PDB file of C-alpha atoms in Angstrom:
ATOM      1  CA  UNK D   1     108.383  86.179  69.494  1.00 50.00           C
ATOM      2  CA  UNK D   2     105.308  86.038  71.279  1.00 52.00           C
ATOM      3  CA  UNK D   3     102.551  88.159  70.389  1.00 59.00           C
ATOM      4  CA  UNK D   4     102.530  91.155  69.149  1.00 71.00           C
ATOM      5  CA  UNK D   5     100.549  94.028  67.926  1.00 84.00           C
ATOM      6  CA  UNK D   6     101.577  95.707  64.548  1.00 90.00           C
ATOM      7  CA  UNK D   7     100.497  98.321  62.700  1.00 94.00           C
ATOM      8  CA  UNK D   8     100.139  98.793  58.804  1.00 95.00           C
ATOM      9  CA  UNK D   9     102.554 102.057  58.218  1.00 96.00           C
ATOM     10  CA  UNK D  10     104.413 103.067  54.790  1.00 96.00           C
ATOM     11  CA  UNK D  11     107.983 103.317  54.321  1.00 97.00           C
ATOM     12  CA  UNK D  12     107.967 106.945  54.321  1.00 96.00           C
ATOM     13  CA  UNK D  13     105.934 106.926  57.763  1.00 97.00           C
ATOM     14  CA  UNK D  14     107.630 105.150  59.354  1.00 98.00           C
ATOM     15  CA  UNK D  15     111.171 106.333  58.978  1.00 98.00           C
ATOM     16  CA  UNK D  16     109.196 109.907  60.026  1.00 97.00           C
ATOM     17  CA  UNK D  17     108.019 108.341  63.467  1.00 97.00           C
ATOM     18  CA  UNK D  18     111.291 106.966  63.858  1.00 98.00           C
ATOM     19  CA  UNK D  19     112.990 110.001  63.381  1.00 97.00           C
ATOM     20  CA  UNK D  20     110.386 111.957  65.371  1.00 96.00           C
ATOM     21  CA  UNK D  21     111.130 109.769  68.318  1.00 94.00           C
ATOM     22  CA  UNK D  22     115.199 110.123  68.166  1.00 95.00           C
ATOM     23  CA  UNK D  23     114.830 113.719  67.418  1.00 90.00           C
ATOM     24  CA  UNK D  24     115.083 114.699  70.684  1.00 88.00           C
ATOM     25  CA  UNK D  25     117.324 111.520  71.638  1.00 90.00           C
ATOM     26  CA  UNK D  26     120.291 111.241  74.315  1.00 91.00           C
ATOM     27  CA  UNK D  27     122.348 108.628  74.946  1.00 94.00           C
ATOM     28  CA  UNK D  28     121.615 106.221  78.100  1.00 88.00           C
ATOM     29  CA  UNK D  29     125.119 106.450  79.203  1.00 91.00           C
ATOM     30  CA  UNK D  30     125.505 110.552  79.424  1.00 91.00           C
ATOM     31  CA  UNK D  31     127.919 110.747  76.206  1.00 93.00           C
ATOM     32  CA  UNK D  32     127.416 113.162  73.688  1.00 95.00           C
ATOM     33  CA  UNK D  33     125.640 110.813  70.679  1.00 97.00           C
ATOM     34  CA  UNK D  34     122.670 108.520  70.240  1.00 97.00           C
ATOM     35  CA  UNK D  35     123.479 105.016  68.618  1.00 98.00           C
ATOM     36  CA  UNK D  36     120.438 103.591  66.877  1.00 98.00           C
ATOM     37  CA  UNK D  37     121.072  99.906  65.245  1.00 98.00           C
ATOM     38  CA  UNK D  38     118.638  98.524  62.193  1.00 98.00           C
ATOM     39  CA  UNK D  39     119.132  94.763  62.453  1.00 98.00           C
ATOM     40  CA  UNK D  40     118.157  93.132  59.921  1.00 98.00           C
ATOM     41  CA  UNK D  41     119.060  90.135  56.647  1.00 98.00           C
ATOM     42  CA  UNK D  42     120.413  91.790  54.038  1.00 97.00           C
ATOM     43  CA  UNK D  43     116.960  90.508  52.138  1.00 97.00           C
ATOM     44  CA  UNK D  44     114.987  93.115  54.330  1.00 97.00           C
ATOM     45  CA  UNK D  45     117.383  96.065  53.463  1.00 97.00           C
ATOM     46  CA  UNK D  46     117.766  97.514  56.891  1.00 98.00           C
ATOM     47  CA  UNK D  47     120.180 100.018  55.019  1.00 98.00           C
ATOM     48  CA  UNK D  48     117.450 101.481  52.997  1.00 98.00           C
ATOM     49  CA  UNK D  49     115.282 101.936  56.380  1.00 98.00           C
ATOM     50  CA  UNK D  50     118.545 103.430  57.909  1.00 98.00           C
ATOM     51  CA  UNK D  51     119.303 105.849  55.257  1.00 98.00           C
ATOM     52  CA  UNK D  52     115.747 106.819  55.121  1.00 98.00           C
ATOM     53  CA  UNK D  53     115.454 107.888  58.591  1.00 98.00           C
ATOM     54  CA  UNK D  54     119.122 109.955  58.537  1.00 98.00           C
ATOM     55  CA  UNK D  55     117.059 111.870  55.326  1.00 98.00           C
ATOM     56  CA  UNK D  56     113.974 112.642  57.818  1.00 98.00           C
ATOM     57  CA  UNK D  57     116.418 113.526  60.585  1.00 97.00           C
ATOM     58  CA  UNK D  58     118.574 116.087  58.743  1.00 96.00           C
ATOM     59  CA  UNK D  59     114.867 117.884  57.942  1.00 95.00           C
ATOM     60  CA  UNK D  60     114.330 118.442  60.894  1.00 95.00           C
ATOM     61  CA  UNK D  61     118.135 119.606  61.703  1.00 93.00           C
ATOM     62  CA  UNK D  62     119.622 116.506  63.884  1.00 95.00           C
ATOM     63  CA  UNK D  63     123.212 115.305  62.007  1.00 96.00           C
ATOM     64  CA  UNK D  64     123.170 112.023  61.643  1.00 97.00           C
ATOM     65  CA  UNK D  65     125.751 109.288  59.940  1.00 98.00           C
ATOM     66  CA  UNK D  66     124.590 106.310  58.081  1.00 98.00           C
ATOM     67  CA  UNK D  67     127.200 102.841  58.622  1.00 98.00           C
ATOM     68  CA  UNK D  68     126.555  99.601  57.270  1.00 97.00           C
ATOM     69  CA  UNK D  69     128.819  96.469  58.968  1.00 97.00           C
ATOM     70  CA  UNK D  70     129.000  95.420  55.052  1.00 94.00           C
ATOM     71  CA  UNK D  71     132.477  98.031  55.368  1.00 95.00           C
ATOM     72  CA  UNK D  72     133.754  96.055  58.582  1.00 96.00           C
ATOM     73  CA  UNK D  73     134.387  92.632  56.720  1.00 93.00           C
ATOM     74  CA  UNK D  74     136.902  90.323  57.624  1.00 92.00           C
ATOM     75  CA  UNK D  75     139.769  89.916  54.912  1.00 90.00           C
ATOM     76  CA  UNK D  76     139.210  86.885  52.551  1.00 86.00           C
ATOM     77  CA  UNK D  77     141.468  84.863  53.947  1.00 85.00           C
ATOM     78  CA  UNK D  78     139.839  84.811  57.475  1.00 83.00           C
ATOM     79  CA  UNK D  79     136.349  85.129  56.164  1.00 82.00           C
ATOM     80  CA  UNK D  80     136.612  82.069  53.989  1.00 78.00           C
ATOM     81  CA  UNK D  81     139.166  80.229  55.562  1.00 78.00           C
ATOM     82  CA  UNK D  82     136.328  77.554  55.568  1.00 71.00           C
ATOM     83  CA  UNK D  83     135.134  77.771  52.660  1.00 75.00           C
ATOM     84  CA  UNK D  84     132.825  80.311  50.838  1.00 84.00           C
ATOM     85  CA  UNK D  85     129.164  78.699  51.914  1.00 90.00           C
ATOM     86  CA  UNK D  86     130.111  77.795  55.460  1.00 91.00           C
ATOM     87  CA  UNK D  87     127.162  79.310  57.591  1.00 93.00           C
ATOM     88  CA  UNK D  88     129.163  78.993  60.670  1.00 92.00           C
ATOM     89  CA  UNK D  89     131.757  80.874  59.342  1.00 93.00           C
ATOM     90  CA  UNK D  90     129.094  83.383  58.540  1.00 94.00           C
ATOM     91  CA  UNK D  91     127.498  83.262  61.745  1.00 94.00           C
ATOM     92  CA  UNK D  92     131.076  83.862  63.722  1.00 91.00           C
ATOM     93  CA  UNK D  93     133.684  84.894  61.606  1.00 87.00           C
ATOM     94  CA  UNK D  94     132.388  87.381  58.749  1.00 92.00           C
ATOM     95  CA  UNK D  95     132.255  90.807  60.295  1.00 94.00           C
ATOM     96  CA  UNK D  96     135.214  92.404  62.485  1.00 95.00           C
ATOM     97  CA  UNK D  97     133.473  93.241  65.629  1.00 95.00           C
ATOM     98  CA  UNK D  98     136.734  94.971  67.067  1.00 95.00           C
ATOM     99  CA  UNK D  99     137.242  97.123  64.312  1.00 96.00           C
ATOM    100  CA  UNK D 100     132.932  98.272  64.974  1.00 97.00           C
ATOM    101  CA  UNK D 101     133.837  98.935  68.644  1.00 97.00           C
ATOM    102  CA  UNK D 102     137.890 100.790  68.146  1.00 97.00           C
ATOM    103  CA  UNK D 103     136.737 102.669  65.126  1.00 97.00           C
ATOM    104  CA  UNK D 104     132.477 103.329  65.628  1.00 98.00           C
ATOM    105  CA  UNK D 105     131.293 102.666  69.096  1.00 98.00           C
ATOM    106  CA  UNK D 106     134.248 103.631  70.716  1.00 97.00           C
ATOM    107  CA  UNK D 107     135.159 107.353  69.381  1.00 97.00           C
ATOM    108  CA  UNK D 108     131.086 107.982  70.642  1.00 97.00           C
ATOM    109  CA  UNK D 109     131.693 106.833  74.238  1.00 96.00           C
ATOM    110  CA  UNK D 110     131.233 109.583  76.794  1.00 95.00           C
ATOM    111  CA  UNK D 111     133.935 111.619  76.518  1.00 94.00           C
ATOM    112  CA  UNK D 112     135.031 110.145  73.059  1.00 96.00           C
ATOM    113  CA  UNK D 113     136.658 112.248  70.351  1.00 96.00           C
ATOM    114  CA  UNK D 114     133.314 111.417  67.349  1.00 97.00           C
ATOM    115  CA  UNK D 115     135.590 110.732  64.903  1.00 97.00           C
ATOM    116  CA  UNK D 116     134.624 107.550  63.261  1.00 97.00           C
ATOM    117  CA  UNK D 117     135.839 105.556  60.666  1.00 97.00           C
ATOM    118  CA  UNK D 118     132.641 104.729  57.997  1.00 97.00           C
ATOM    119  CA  UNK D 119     134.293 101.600  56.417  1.00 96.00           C
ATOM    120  CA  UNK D 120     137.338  99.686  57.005  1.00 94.00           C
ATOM    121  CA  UNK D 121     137.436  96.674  54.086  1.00 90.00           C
ATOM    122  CA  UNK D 122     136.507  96.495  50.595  1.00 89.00           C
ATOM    123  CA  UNK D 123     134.938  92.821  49.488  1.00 83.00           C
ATOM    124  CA  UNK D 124     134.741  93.197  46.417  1.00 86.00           C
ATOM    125  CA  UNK D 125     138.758  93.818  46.372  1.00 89.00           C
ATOM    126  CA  UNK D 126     139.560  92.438  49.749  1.00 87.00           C
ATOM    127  CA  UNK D 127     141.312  95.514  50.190  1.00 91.00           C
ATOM    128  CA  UNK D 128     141.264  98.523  52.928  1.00 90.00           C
ATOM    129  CA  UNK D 129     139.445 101.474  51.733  1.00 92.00           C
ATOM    130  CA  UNK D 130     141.312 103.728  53.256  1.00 90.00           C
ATOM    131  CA  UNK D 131     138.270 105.929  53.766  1.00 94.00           C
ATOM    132  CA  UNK D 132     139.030 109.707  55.720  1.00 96.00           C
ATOM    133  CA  UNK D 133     137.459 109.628  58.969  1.00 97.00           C
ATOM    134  CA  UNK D 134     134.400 111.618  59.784  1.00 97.00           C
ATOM    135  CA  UNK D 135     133.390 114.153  62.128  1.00 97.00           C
ATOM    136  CA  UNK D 136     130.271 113.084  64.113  1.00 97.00           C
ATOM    137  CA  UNK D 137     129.011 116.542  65.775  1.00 96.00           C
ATOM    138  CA  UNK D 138     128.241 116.076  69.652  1.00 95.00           C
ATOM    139  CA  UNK D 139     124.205 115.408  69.447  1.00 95.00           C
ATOM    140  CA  UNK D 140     124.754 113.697  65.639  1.00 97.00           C
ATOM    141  CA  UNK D 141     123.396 110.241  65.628  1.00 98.00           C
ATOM    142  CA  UNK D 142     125.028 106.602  64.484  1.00 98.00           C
ATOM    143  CA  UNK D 143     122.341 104.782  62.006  1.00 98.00           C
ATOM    144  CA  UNK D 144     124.501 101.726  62.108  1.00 98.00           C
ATOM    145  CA  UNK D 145     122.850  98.678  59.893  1.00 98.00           C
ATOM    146  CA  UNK D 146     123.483  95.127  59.074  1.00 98.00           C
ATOM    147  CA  UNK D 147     122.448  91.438  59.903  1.00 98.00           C
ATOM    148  CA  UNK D 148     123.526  89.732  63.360  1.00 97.00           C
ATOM    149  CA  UNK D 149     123.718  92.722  65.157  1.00 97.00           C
ATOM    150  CA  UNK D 150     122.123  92.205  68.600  1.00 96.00           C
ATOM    151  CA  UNK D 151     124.046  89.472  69.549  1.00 93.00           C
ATOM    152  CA  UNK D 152     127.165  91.720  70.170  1.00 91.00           C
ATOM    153  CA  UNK D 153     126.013  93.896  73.287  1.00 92.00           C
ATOM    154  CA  UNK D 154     126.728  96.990  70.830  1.00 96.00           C
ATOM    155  CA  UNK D 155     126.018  99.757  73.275  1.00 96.00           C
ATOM    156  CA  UNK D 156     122.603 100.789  71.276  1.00 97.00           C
ATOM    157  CA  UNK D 157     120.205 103.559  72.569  1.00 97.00           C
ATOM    158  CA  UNK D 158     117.639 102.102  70.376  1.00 97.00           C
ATOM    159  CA  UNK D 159     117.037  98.911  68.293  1.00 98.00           C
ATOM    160  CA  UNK D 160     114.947  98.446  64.819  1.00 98.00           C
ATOM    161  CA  UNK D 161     114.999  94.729  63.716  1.00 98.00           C
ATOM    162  CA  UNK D 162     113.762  93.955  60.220  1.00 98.00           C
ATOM    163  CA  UNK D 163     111.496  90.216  60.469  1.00 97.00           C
ATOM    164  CA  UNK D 164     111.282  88.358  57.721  1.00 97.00           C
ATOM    165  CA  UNK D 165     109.671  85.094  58.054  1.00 96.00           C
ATOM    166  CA  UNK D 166     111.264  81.874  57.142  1.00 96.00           C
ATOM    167  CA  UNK D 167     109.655  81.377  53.655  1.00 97.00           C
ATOM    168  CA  UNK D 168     109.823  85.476  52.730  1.00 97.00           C
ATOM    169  CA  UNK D 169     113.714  85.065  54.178  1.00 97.00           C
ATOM    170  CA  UNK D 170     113.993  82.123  51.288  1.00 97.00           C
ATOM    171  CA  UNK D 171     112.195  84.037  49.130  1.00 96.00           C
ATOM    172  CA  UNK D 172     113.822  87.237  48.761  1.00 96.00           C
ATOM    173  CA  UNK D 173     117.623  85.488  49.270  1.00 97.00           C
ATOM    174  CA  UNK D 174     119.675  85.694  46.222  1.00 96.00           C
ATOM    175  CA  UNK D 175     120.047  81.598  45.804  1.00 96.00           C
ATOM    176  CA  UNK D 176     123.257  81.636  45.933  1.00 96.00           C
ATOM    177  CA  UNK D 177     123.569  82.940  49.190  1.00 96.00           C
ATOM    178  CA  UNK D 178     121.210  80.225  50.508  1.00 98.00           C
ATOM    179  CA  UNK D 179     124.152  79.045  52.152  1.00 96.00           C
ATOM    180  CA  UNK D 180     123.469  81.623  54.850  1.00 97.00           C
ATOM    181  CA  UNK D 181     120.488  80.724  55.862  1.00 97.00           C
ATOM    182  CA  UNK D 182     121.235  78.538  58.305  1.00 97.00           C
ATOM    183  CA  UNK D 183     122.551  81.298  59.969  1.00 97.00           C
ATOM    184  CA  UNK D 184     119.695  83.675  60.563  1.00 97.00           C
ATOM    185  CA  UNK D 185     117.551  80.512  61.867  1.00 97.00           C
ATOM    186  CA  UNK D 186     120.574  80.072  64.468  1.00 97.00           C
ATOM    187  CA  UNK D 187     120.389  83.578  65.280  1.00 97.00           C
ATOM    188  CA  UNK D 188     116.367  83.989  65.372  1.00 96.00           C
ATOM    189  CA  UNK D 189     116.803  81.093  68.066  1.00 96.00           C
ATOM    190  CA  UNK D 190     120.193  82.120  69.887  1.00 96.00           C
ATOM    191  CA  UNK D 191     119.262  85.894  70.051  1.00 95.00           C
ATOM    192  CA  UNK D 192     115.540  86.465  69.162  1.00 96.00           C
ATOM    193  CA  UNK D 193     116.102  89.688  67.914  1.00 97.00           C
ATOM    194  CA  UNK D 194     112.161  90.163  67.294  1.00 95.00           C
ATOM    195  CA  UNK D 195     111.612  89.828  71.015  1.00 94.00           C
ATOM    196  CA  UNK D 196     114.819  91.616  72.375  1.00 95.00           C
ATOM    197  CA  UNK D 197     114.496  94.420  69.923  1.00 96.00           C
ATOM    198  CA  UNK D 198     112.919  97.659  70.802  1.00 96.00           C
ATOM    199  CA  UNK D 199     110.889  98.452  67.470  1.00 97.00           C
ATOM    200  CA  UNK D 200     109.521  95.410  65.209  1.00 97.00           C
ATOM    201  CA  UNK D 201     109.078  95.877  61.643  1.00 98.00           C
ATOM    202  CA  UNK D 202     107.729  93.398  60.112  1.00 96.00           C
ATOM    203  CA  UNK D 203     109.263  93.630  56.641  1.00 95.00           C
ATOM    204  CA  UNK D 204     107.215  90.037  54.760  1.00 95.00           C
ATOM    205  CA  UNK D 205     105.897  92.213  52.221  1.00 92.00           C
ATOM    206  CA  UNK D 206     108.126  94.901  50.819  1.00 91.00           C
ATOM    207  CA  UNK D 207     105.285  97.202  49.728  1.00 93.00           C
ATOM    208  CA  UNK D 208     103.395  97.032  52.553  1.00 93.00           C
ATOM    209  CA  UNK D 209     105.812  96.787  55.988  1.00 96.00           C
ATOM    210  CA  UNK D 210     104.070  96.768  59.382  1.00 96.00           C
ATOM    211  CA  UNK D 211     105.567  97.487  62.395  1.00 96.00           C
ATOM    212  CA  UNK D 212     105.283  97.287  66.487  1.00 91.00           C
ATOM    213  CA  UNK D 213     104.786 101.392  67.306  1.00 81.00           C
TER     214      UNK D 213
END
């Protein structure tokens, strides 16, 4: 990661500077909506961050929709196919990075029609939700959050990743789903989203987060 600098900042703060700095946001490629991803194990609850900053954006009047890849699982049968604690699986095989791009990146591609899809797959019933489709307004912005992320080349206008060191990672993982930790370790190594990311947030400590400014 290298060093550096954080800054002590609350929750509450911090979603406001984040939202103060999108407020205003365009997209780098000329389209019509900003795509903001919050990277992070599901340990360091990037969703909470994410939904946080859509509440500070809609005060100050900027739309905003709130996606977590948890909706874009893979079915069961390809998810497990080896086994329900394989950490490659999890690394690889998990989350359907075709349906993200068809049903959320793409419809918000210059020109694009907005109309995403918010979830695709149920887990708990391995079903499709058969959710409605939602109107994105042009200037509304994607809060898209989950683990892995910035190892796709998602077409993100900005990047939040969530660091948890190794022992808080082991700490605040559910033991049963120690299994994945193999996983983020691979992916701290393969992609180090802490370096690559544009905003740090050191997340060790869930009462008191710091972060890179």
């Amino acid at each position: 990661m290298g060093l550096v600098r954080l800054e002590a900042i609350t929750w509450d703060r911090l979603a406001e500077r984040l939202a103060g700095r999108l407020a205003d946001a365009t997209p780098a490629d000329g389209g019509a909506w900003p795509r903001v991803g919050f990277d992070g194990a599901p340990a360091a609850q990037p969703g909470d961050l994410a939904r946080r900053v859509g509440e500070a954006l809609r005060v100050r009047g900027r739309p905003s929709l709130v996606i977590g890849t948890e909706g874009f699982l893979r079915p069961a049968s390809l998810r497990l196919e080896h086994g329900r604690h394989d950490a490659e699986s999890y690394y690889n095989g998990w989350f359907d990075t075709n349906a993200l791009w068809r049903e959320v990146f793409g419809p918000l591609d210059p020109g694009g029609s907005g109309r995403i899809l918010p979830d695709l797959w149920d887990p708990v019933t391995d079903r499709a939700t058969r959710s409605p489709y939602v109107q994105l307004p042009p200037g509304g912005i994607l809060l898209l959050h989950g683990p892995l992320l910035l190892r796709h080349w998602f077409p993100f206008d900005l990047t939040v990743h969530l660091l948890l060191s190794p022992g808080a990672l082991r700490r605040r993982t559910p033991e049963a789903d120690h299994w994945t930790l193999p996983a983020f370790e691979r992916y701290e190594a393969e992609a180090d989203p802490a370096g690559t990311a544009d905003v740090l947030v050191r997340a060790d400590d869930p009462r008191h987060p710091a972060w890179s400014g």
